[in-house]
Short mmCIF file of C-alpha atoms in Angstrom, two decimals:
data_model
loop_
_atom_site.label_atom_id
_atom_site.label_comp_id
_atom_site.label_asym_id
_atom_site.label_seq_id
_atom_site.Cartn_x
_atom_site.Cartn_y
_atom_site.Cartn_z
CA MET A 1 105.99 197.60 108.63
CA ALA A 2 102.42 196.32 108.89
CA PRO A 3 101.69 196.33 105.14
CA VAL A 4 104.93 194.45 104.49
CA THR A 5 103.99 191.64 106.86
CA GLN A 6 100.44 191.40 105.53
CA LEU A 7 101.41 191.19 101.86
CA PRO A 8 102.66 187.56 101.86
CA ALA A 9 99.53 186.42 103.70
CA ALA A 10 97.32 188.14 101.15
CA ARG A 11 99.26 186.58 98.30
CA GLN A 12 99.01 183.18 100.01
CA LEU A 13 95.24 183.56 100.24
CA ASP A 14 95.13 184.52 96.56
CA MET A 15 97.18 181.47 95.63
CA MET A 16 94.89 179.18 97.65
CA LYS A 17 91.83 180.67 95.98
CA ALA A 18 93.38 180.20 92.54
CA LEU A 19 94.33 176.60 93.38
CA LYS A 20 90.78 175.84 94.51
CA GLU A 21 89.32 177.25 91.29
CA ALA A 22 91.84 175.30 89.20
CA ALA A 23 91.14 172.07 91.12
CA PHE A 24 87.38 172.49 90.67
CA ALA A 25 87.81 173.08 86.92
CA ALA A 26 90.08 170.00 86.70
CA VAL A 27 87.48 167.82 88.48
CA VAL A 28 84.73 169.02 86.12
CA THR A 29 87.00 168.34 83.12
CA PHE A 30 87.75 164.85 84.42
CA GLY A 31 84.04 164.10 84.74
CA LEU A 32 83.33 165.35 81.20
CA CYS A 33 86.27 163.46 79.72
CA ILE A 34 85.17 160.05 81.06
CA PRO A 35 82.25 159.59 78.61
CA ILE A 36 83.86 161.56 75.76
CA ILE A 37 87.63 160.96 75.69
CA ALA A 38 88.43 158.13 78.12
CA TRP A 39 87.59 155.39 75.63
CA GLY A 40 87.98 155.18 71.88
CA THR A 41 85.98 152.80 69.73
CA ARG A 42 87.11 150.69 66.79
CA GLN A 43 86.04 147.56 64.95
CA ASN A 44 88.28 144.51 64.86
CA LEU A 45 88.50 141.95 62.08
CA ASP A 46 85.42 140.15 63.46
CA ASN A 47 83.34 143.37 63.22
CA VAL A 48 83.20 143.55 67.00
CA LEU A 49 83.26 146.94 68.65
CA VAL A 50 86.35 147.27 70.83
CA LEU A 51 86.93 149.92 73.49
CA ASP A 52 90.46 151.28 73.77
CA PRO A 53 91.29 153.17 76.98
CA ARG A 54 92.81 156.61 76.48
CA TRP A 55 93.55 157.73 80.02
CA ASP A 56 96.71 159.48 78.90
CA ALA A 57 94.59 161.88 76.81
CA VAL A 58 92.34 162.46 79.84
CA ALA A 59 95.39 163.24 81.97
CA TRP A 60 96.64 165.75 79.41
CA ALA A 61 93.23 167.45 79.21
CA VAL A 62 92.92 167.69 83.00
CA ALA A 63 96.47 169.04 83.36
CA ILE A 64 95.96 171.68 80.66
CA ILE A 65 92.67 172.85 82.19
CA PHE A 66 94.19 172.94 85.68
CA VAL A 67 97.16 175.06 84.60
CA GLY A 68 95.06 177.30 82.38
CA ARG A 69 92.43 177.95 85.03
CA PHE A 70 95.13 178.59 87.63
CA LEU A 71 96.79 181.24 85.44
CA MET A 72 93.42 182.79 84.62
CA ALA A 73 92.54 183.05 88.31
CA LEU A 74 95.86 184.71 89.08
CA ARG A 75 95.41 187.16 86.22
CA GLN A 76 91.93 188.13 87.41
CA GLN A 77 93.17 188.94 90.86
CA LYS A 78 94.22 192.54 91.32
CA ARG A 79 96.99 193.97 93.39
CA GLY A 80 96.64 197.07 95.48
CA GLU A 81 98.01 199.16 92.60
CA GLY A 82 95.34 197.83 90.27
CA LYS A 83 97.70 195.67 88.21
CA SER A 84 97.29 192.02 87.36
CA VAL A 85 99.20 189.42 89.33
CA VAL A 86 100.17 187.73 86.05
CA ARG A 87 100.92 189.73 82.88
CA LEU A 88 101.29 187.71 79.71
CA LEU A 89 103.10 190.49 77.84
CA PRO A 90 105.26 193.31 79.24
CA HIS A 91 103.45 196.58 79.73
CA GLY A 92 103.44 198.74 76.62
CA THR A 93 104.28 195.93 74.17
CA ILE A 94 101.28 196.56 71.91
CA GLY A 95 101.82 200.30 72.09
CA PHE A 96 105.46 199.90 71.04
CA PHE A 97 104.46 197.93 67.95
CA GLN A 98 101.81 200.49 67.04
CA ARG A 99 104.18 203.46 67.44
CA HIS A 100 106.61 201.79 65.05
CA SER A 101 103.98 200.25 62.78
CA ARG A 102 105.48 201.76 59.62
CA LEU A 103 108.89 200.22 60.34
CA PHE A 104 107.37 196.82 61.07
CA SER A 105 105.22 197.09 57.95
CA LEU A 106 108.27 197.66 55.78
CA ALA A 107 110.10 194.77 57.47
CA GLY A 108 107.09 192.49 56.96
CA LEU A 109 106.77 193.53 53.32
CA GLY A 110 110.45 192.83 52.75
CA PHE A 111 110.07 189.37 54.29
CA LEU A 112 107.03 188.58 52.13
CA VAL A 113 108.78 189.68 48.93
CA THR A 114 111.87 187.59 49.68
CA PHE A 115 110.02 184.60 51.18
CA PRO A 116 110.37 182.37 48.06
CA ILE A 117 114.11 183.11 47.95
CA ILE A 118 114.43 182.30 51.66
CA ALA A 119 112.47 179.06 51.22
CA ILE A 120 114.60 177.94 48.26
CA THR A 121 117.81 178.82 50.10
CA LEU A 122 116.87 176.90 53.25
CA ALA A 123 114.88 173.96 51.83
CA GLY A 124 116.23 173.64 48.28
CA TRP A 125 114.21 173.42 45.08
CA GLY A 126 112.51 170.20 46.13
CA GLY A 127 111.49 171.23 49.64
CA ALA A 128 110.64 174.86 48.86
CA LEU A 129 107.50 173.90 46.89
CA LYS A 130 105.71 172.80 50.05
CA TRP A 131 106.63 175.92 52.02
CA ILE A 132 105.75 178.41 49.29
CA ASP A 133 102.46 176.71 48.35
CA ASN A 134 101.11 175.32 51.63
CA PHE A 135 102.34 178.17 53.79
CA GLY A 136 102.89 181.25 51.64
CA VAL A 137 100.02 181.01 49.13
CA GLN A 138 97.52 179.40 51.50
CA ILE A 139 98.09 181.90 54.30
CA LEU A 140 97.90 184.89 51.93
CA ILE A 141 94.55 183.66 50.56
CA TYR A 142 93.08 183.73 54.07
CA VAL A 143 94.79 187.04 54.85
CA MET A 144 93.05 188.54 51.84
CA LEU A 145 89.71 186.98 52.81
CA GLY A 146 90.14 188.25 56.36
CA TRP A 147 90.91 191.77 55.15
CA GLY A 148 87.86 191.68 52.88
CA LEU A 149 85.56 190.56 55.69
CA ASN A 150 87.23 193.11 57.96
CA ILE A 151 85.58 195.86 55.90
CA VAL A 152 82.14 194.45 56.67
CA VAL A 153 82.64 193.26 60.25
CA GLY A 154 85.54 195.30 61.57
CA LEU A 155 84.92 198.72 60.01
CA ALA A 156 81.15 198.77 59.39
CA GLY A 157 80.21 196.54 62.33
CA LEU A 158 77.92 194.27 60.25
CA LEU A 159 78.15 190.64 61.37
CA ASP A 160 78.41 188.51 58.21
CA LEU A 161 78.32 184.71 58.56
CA GLY A 162 77.91 184.02 54.85
CA TYR A 163 81.09 185.56 53.46
CA VAL A 164 82.07 182.28 51.85
CA ALA A 165 79.22 182.83 49.37
CA PHE A 166 81.16 185.66 47.69
CA TYR A 167 84.25 183.45 47.72
CA ALA A 168 82.21 180.84 45.85
CA VAL A 169 80.78 183.39 43.40
CA GLY A 170 84.28 184.50 42.44
CA ALA A 171 85.54 180.93 42.05
CA TYR A 172 82.61 179.72 39.93
CA SER A 173 82.59 182.90 37.85
CA TYR A 174 86.19 182.33 36.86
CA ALA A 175 85.76 178.58 36.33
CA LEU A 176 82.65 178.81 34.12
CA LEU A 177 83.75 181.80 32.05
CA ALA A 178 87.27 180.44 31.54
CA LYS A 179 86.06 176.99 30.45
CA ASN A 180 83.11 178.04 28.31
CA PHE A 181 84.45 181.24 26.74
CA GLY A 182 88.22 180.81 26.98
CA LEU A 183 88.82 184.15 28.66
CA SER A 184 92.16 184.71 30.35
CA PHE A 185 92.80 184.96 34.08
CA TRP A 186 93.65 188.67 33.91
CA ILE A 187 90.31 189.51 32.30
CA LEU A 188 88.25 187.28 34.60
CA LEU A 189 89.95 188.43 37.81
CA PRO A 190 88.25 191.87 37.83
CA MET A 191 85.07 190.39 36.37
CA SER A 192 84.83 187.91 39.23
CA GLY A 193 85.23 190.73 41.73
CA ILE A 194 82.53 192.79 40.00
CA LEU A 195 80.09 189.86 39.98
CA ALA A 196 80.78 189.15 43.65
CA ALA A 197 80.23 192.85 44.46
CA PHE A 198 76.90 192.68 42.62
CA TRP A 199 75.83 189.75 44.78
CA GLY A 200 77.02 191.65 47.82
CA MET A 201 74.64 194.47 46.94
CA LEU A 202 71.82 191.97 46.43
CA LEU A 203 72.48 190.65 49.92
CA GLY A 204 72.68 194.17 51.33
CA PHE A 205 69.19 195.28 50.27
CA PRO A 206 67.18 192.71 52.31
CA VAL A 207 69.24 193.25 55.46
CA LEU A 208 69.19 197.06 55.60
CA ARG A 209 66.86 197.07 58.60
CA LEU A 210 68.47 194.15 60.42
CA ARG A 211 71.09 194.28 63.16
CA GLY A 212 73.06 191.94 65.36
CA ASP A 213 71.89 188.34 65.56
CA TYR A 214 69.14 188.80 62.97
CA LEU A 215 71.66 190.10 60.44
CA ALA A 216 73.95 187.16 61.20
CA ILE A 217 71.13 184.64 60.62
CA VAL A 218 70.19 186.17 57.26
CA THR A 219 73.79 186.24 56.02
CA LEU A 220 74.26 182.65 57.19
CA ALA A 221 71.18 181.65 55.22
CA PHE A 222 72.49 183.49 52.16
CA GLY A 223 75.73 181.52 52.27
CA GLU A 224 73.86 178.23 52.51
CA ILE A 225 71.49 179.22 49.67
CA ILE A 226 74.43 179.82 47.34
CA ARG A 227 75.99 176.47 48.29
CA LEU A 228 72.71 174.57 47.78
CA ILE A 229 72.18 176.22 44.40
CA LEU A 230 75.64 175.09 43.33
CA ILE A 231 74.81 171.56 44.48
CA ASN A 232 71.35 171.22 42.92
CA TRP A 233 71.70 173.23 39.69
CA VAL A 234 73.65 170.47 38.00
CA GLU A 235 73.31 171.87 34.47
CA PHE A 236 74.98 175.08 35.60
CA SER A 237 77.61 174.02 38.15
CA ASN A 238 77.89 170.24 37.64
CA GLY A 239 76.64 169.66 41.19
CA TYR A 240 78.72 167.68 43.64
CA ALA A 241 81.08 166.61 40.84
CA GLY A 242 82.37 170.17 40.61
CA ILE A 243 84.26 171.73 37.74
CA SER A 244 87.62 170.30 36.72
CA GLY A 245 90.16 171.24 34.09
CA ILE A 246 89.99 174.95 34.92
CA PRO A 247 92.57 176.87 32.85
CA ARG A 248 95.61 177.96 34.81
CA PRO A 249 96.96 181.53 34.71
CA THR A 250 99.85 182.25 32.37
CA PHE A 251 102.80 184.63 32.49
CA PHE A 252 101.81 187.15 29.77
CA GLY A 253 100.53 184.30 27.61
CA ILE A 254 103.38 181.90 28.43
CA PRO A 255 102.03 178.74 30.13
CA PHE A 256 103.89 177.03 32.97
CA THR A 257 104.18 173.69 31.16
CA ALA A 258 106.97 171.42 29.99
CA ALA A 259 106.17 172.09 26.31
CA ASP A 260 108.47 173.93 23.96
CA ASP A 261 106.45 177.11 24.38
CA GLY A 262 106.38 176.80 28.17
CA PHE A 263 107.90 179.19 30.68
CA ALA A 264 111.02 177.11 31.33
CA ALA A 265 111.77 176.55 27.64
CA VAL A 266 111.23 180.20 26.67
CA PHE A 267 113.64 181.45 29.34
CA GLY A 268 116.12 178.60 28.92
CA LEU A 269 115.47 177.05 32.35
CA GLU A 270 115.06 173.49 33.50
CA PHE A 271 111.37 172.66 33.93
CA SER A 272 110.09 172.73 37.49
CA PRO A 273 106.58 173.11 38.96
CA LEU A 274 108.11 175.57 41.41
CA TYR A 275 108.02 178.37 38.81
CA ARG A 276 104.22 178.33 38.64
CA THR A 277 103.98 178.25 42.46
CA ILE A 278 106.29 181.25 42.80
CA PHE A 279 104.26 183.11 40.17
CA LEU A 280 101.02 182.35 42.04
CA TYR A 281 102.62 183.45 45.29
CA TYR A 282 103.46 186.90 43.93
CA VAL A 283 99.99 187.20 42.35
CA ILE A 284 98.18 186.56 45.63
CA LEU A 285 100.69 188.79 47.45
CA ALA A 286 99.86 191.63 45.05
CA LEU A 287 96.13 191.03 45.53
CA ALA A 288 96.48 191.01 49.32
CA LEU A 289 98.52 194.22 49.28
CA LEU A 290 95.91 195.80 47.00
CA THR A 291 93.22 194.85 49.53
CA ALA A 292 95.21 196.42 52.37
CA PHE A 293 95.96 199.58 50.37
CA VAL A 294 92.33 200.10 49.37
CA THR A 295 91.16 199.50 52.94
CA LEU A 296 93.61 202.02 54.37
CA ARG A 297 92.67 204.63 51.78
CA LEU A 298 88.94 204.09 52.23
CA ARG A 299 89.23 204.53 55.99
CA ARG A 300 90.46 208.08 55.42
CA LEU A 301 87.67 208.91 52.97
CA PRO A 302 84.17 209.99 54.03
CA VAL A 303 82.80 206.52 53.31
CA GLY A 304 85.32 204.96 55.69
CA ARG A 305 84.45 207.38 58.46
CA ALA A 306 80.78 206.66 57.78
CA TRP A 307 81.52 202.93 58.29
CA GLU A 308 83.14 203.67 61.64
CA ALA A 309 80.22 205.87 62.68
CA LEU A 310 77.81 203.11 61.69
CA ARG A 311 79.81 200.59 63.71
CA GLU A 312 79.76 202.73 66.86
CA ASP A 313 76.13 203.84 66.87
CA GLU A 314 73.70 203.53 63.97
CA ILE A 315 71.11 205.83 65.52
CA ALA A 316 73.67 208.60 66.05
CA CYS A 317 74.94 207.94 62.54
CA ARG A 318 71.47 208.62 61.11
CA SER A 319 71.03 211.69 63.27
CA LEU A 320 74.17 213.16 61.71
CA GLY A 321 72.58 212.89 58.27
CA ILE A 322 74.66 209.93 57.04
CA ASN A 323 72.88 207.74 54.50
CA THR A 324 73.06 204.37 56.26
CA THR A 325 71.62 202.57 53.23
CA ASN A 326 74.50 203.56 50.97
CA THR A 327 76.98 203.02 53.80
CA LYS A 328 75.87 199.42 54.35
CA LEU A 329 75.67 198.64 50.63
CA THR A 330 79.18 199.94 49.97
CA ALA A 331 80.54 197.87 52.85
CA PHE A 332 78.86 194.68 51.63
CA SER A 333 79.79 195.22 47.99
CA LEU A 334 83.45 196.14 48.59
CA GLY A 335 83.96 193.29 51.05
CA ALA A 336 82.32 190.90 48.59
CA MET A 337 84.52 192.19 45.75
CA PHE A 338 87.72 191.19 47.54
CA GLY A 339 86.16 187.83 48.38
CA GLY A 340 85.47 187.40 44.66
CA PHE A 341 89.09 188.22 43.82
CA ALA A 342 90.26 185.56 46.28
CA GLY A 343 87.75 183.04 44.89
CA SER A 344 88.91 183.50 41.30
CA PHE A 345 92.52 183.06 42.38
CA PHE A 346 91.56 179.93 44.35
CA ALA A 347 89.91 178.40 41.26
CA ALA A 348 92.89 179.26 39.06
CA ARG A 349 95.32 177.81 41.59
CA GLN A 350 93.44 174.56 42.25
CA GLY A 351 92.21 173.80 38.74
CA PHE A 352 89.17 172.13 40.35
CA ILE A 353 86.36 173.45 42.52
CA SER A 354 83.25 171.92 44.07
CA PRO A 355 80.55 173.09 46.52
CA GLU A 356 82.36 171.25 49.30
CA SER A 357 85.09 173.89 49.15
CA PHE A 358 82.62 176.58 50.26
CA VAL A 359 80.91 175.20 53.35
CA PHE A 360 79.95 177.22 56.41
CA MET A 361 83.16 176.18 58.18
CA GLU A 362 85.10 178.39 55.77
CA SER A 363 83.01 181.40 56.81
CA ALA A 364 83.55 180.49 60.46
CA ILE A 365 87.32 180.30 59.98
CA ILE A 366 87.45 183.67 58.18
CA LEU A 367 85.29 185.30 60.85
CA ALA A 368 87.44 183.73 63.58
CA ILE A 369 90.52 185.24 61.93
CA VAL A 370 88.93 188.71 62.02
CA VAL A 371 87.71 188.38 65.61
CA LEU A 372 90.93 186.89 66.98
CA GLY A 373 93.10 189.42 65.20
CA GLY A 374 91.06 192.40 66.28
CA MET A 375 88.16 193.84 64.32
CA GLY A 376 89.33 196.75 62.21
CA SER A 377 93.04 195.91 62.49
CA LEU A 378 94.92 194.84 59.36
CA TRP A 379 97.95 193.75 61.37
CA GLY A 380 95.82 191.70 63.74
CA VAL A 381 94.01 189.90 60.93
CA ALA A 382 97.31 189.07 59.21
CA ILE A 383 98.78 187.68 62.45
CA ALA A 384 95.66 185.64 63.21
CA ALA A 385 95.56 184.18 59.67
CA SER A 386 99.24 183.26 59.87
CA VAL A 387 98.75 181.53 63.21
CA MET A 388 95.51 179.71 62.36
CA ILE A 389 96.30 178.60 58.80
CA GLY A 390 100.05 178.25 59.28
CA GLY A 391 99.45 176.36 62.52
CA THR A 392 97.30 173.85 60.67
CA GLU A 393 100.08 173.19 58.19
CA LEU A 394 102.66 172.98 60.97
CA LEU A 395 100.62 170.24 62.62
CA ARG A 396 101.31 168.08 59.58
CA GLU A 397 105.04 168.44 60.25
CA LEU A 398 104.89 167.20 63.85
CA GLU A 399 105.60 163.58 63.02
CA TRP A 400 107.90 163.30 66.02
CA LEU A 401 104.84 163.44 68.28
CA LYS A 402 104.01 159.90 67.16
CA GLN A 403 107.04 158.70 69.08
CA ILE A 404 105.44 160.12 72.25
CA PHE A 405 101.73 159.38 71.75
CA GLY A 406 101.98 156.30 69.53
CA PRO A 407 101.99 155.59 65.77
CA ASP A 408 98.23 156.18 65.42
CA PHE A 409 98.45 159.77 66.72
CA ASP A 410 97.47 162.35 64.10
CA PRO A 411 98.04 165.97 65.21
CA THR A 412 95.79 167.37 62.46
CA LYS A 413 92.74 165.78 64.09
CA TYR A 414 93.12 168.20 66.99
CA ARG A 415 93.05 171.28 64.76
CA MET A 416 89.55 172.43 65.73
CA LEU A 417 90.23 171.65 69.39
CA ILE A 418 93.28 173.93 69.27
CA PHE A 419 91.26 176.62 67.45
CA GLY A 420 88.55 176.49 70.09
CA PHE A 421 91.08 176.64 72.91
CA ALA A 422 92.83 179.59 71.23
CA MET A 423 89.53 181.47 70.88
CA VAL A 424 88.70 180.90 74.56
CA VAL A 425 92.15 182.17 75.60
CA ILE A 426 91.95 185.23 73.35
CA MET A 427 88.41 186.09 74.46
CA ILE A 428 89.53 185.99 78.10
CA TRP A 429 92.92 187.66 77.67
CA LYS A 430 92.09 190.14 74.87
CA PRO A 431 88.30 190.27 74.39
CA ARG A 432 88.62 192.59 71.39
CA GLY A 433 91.36 190.63 69.66
CA LEU A 434 95.13 190.69 69.53
CA ILE A 435 95.30 194.29 68.27
CA SER A 436 92.52 195.86 70.30
CA THR A 437 93.22 199.58 69.97
CA ARG A 438 91.26 201.96 67.81
CA GLU A 439 93.15 204.65 65.94
CA PRO A 440 90.83 207.45 64.83
CA THR A 441 91.02 208.54 61.21
CA ALA A 442 89.90 212.09 62.03
CA PHE A 443 91.63 214.10 64.75
CA LEU A 444 92.12 217.77 65.72
CA LYS A 445 95.70 218.25 66.96
CA GLU A 446 97.20 214.91 67.88
CA LYS A 447 96.72 211.42 66.48
CA LYS A 448 96.55 208.97 69.37
CA ALA A 449 95.59 205.30 69.58
CA ILE A 450 92.96 204.59 72.25
CA SER A 451 92.70 201.25 74.00
CA ALA A 452 89.49 199.49 73.07
CA ASP A 453 89.04 198.45 76.70
CA MET A 454 88.22 202.12 77.44
CA VAL A 455 85.55 202.28 74.74
CA GLN A 456 82.17 200.57 75.02
CA GLU A 457 80.32 199.42 71.93
CA GLY A 458 78.20 202.30 70.72
CA HIS A 459 79.96 204.91 72.88
CA GLY A 460 82.92 206.16 70.85
#
């Protein structure tokens, strides 16, 4: 009977400790919010700086930090059985999804193929354009970019902070060749990928001996060099003005215009810009699926296993006789190739590109998608891209929040704040990402997923 009577007291002590930690974090947050959030500045009609109190925002920040720190403290406390006091997901949830990954993959593929039909059915022809373009196409672009960077970061373990450079190479390759030589989208799509892969190899040679933070700094510099070249080489890229009037892709030579030879007229349909958006959606869906297919196949080839060996321990990789030079170059070039594919599609979709579309923040977002989803996991990257990019678009739909916080409240301004908060939560809850298990590609008798928490970096 003694353990039964002592258990509530122990829990009470744990609760008091968690409350103290949460209260301390709330006090610190309150002190930081006073000079940063408590007052907003604006200029009135007399050009006088006016301070507007925003204590409601301070109260929200303090409350969120208090609750979050309280839950974190409870989660960190261990019971006698070694289990957490608070479990965010039921035990075995991730394992269940991984055991039935093929079924969920087929269900997800079916949803993606029928998404335009679902959007048209629910929102009509007028409202479906926004959902297919802003959600479907935009999310799939970042899914493809995340899967491309996943080859470099997730499989090969090479931290790349300049991935947006290959995105820019693909976009400008398509834009310049299409405008100056009149080549079609289907010819320039593989050419853009090949050119981006070439630049990936050029980046790979100088960084063969670099690791960790030094590799990240060099790749970051490479991304900025490409952007500055595009800004300053005006004769080549038109500088800050960018390139406009980029030819749009056609359906086997049939343009999506209102002319007599356009897509709608040829097939006897009423003209609508939705046809071009649906066509672009299926193009980027095919490119994303191609990226996933190639990644899965490469993981089972010797080069894919060499990437995983390089990620775990480069010294052991060399001792096994693996050519680390070729291994790194293939990872950089293949990852860059898929970035080039996505860049050419981006240019064809937008019809206008400029250096401001390829800033470092784009690389940071793509890397955040890979890290949050789980390095090496295709499912995790897809989920993270859907949440991060789709969440941004959903913020634009939350107009009803203005009735609570006032007419001047703009939810999109808090996008980066939400991203930062999400990264903190994920790094505490799942340090290796949402899908944090490693499934070996080579096995003797039984194929079994191993939790990444049981594997240290460089030890398996």
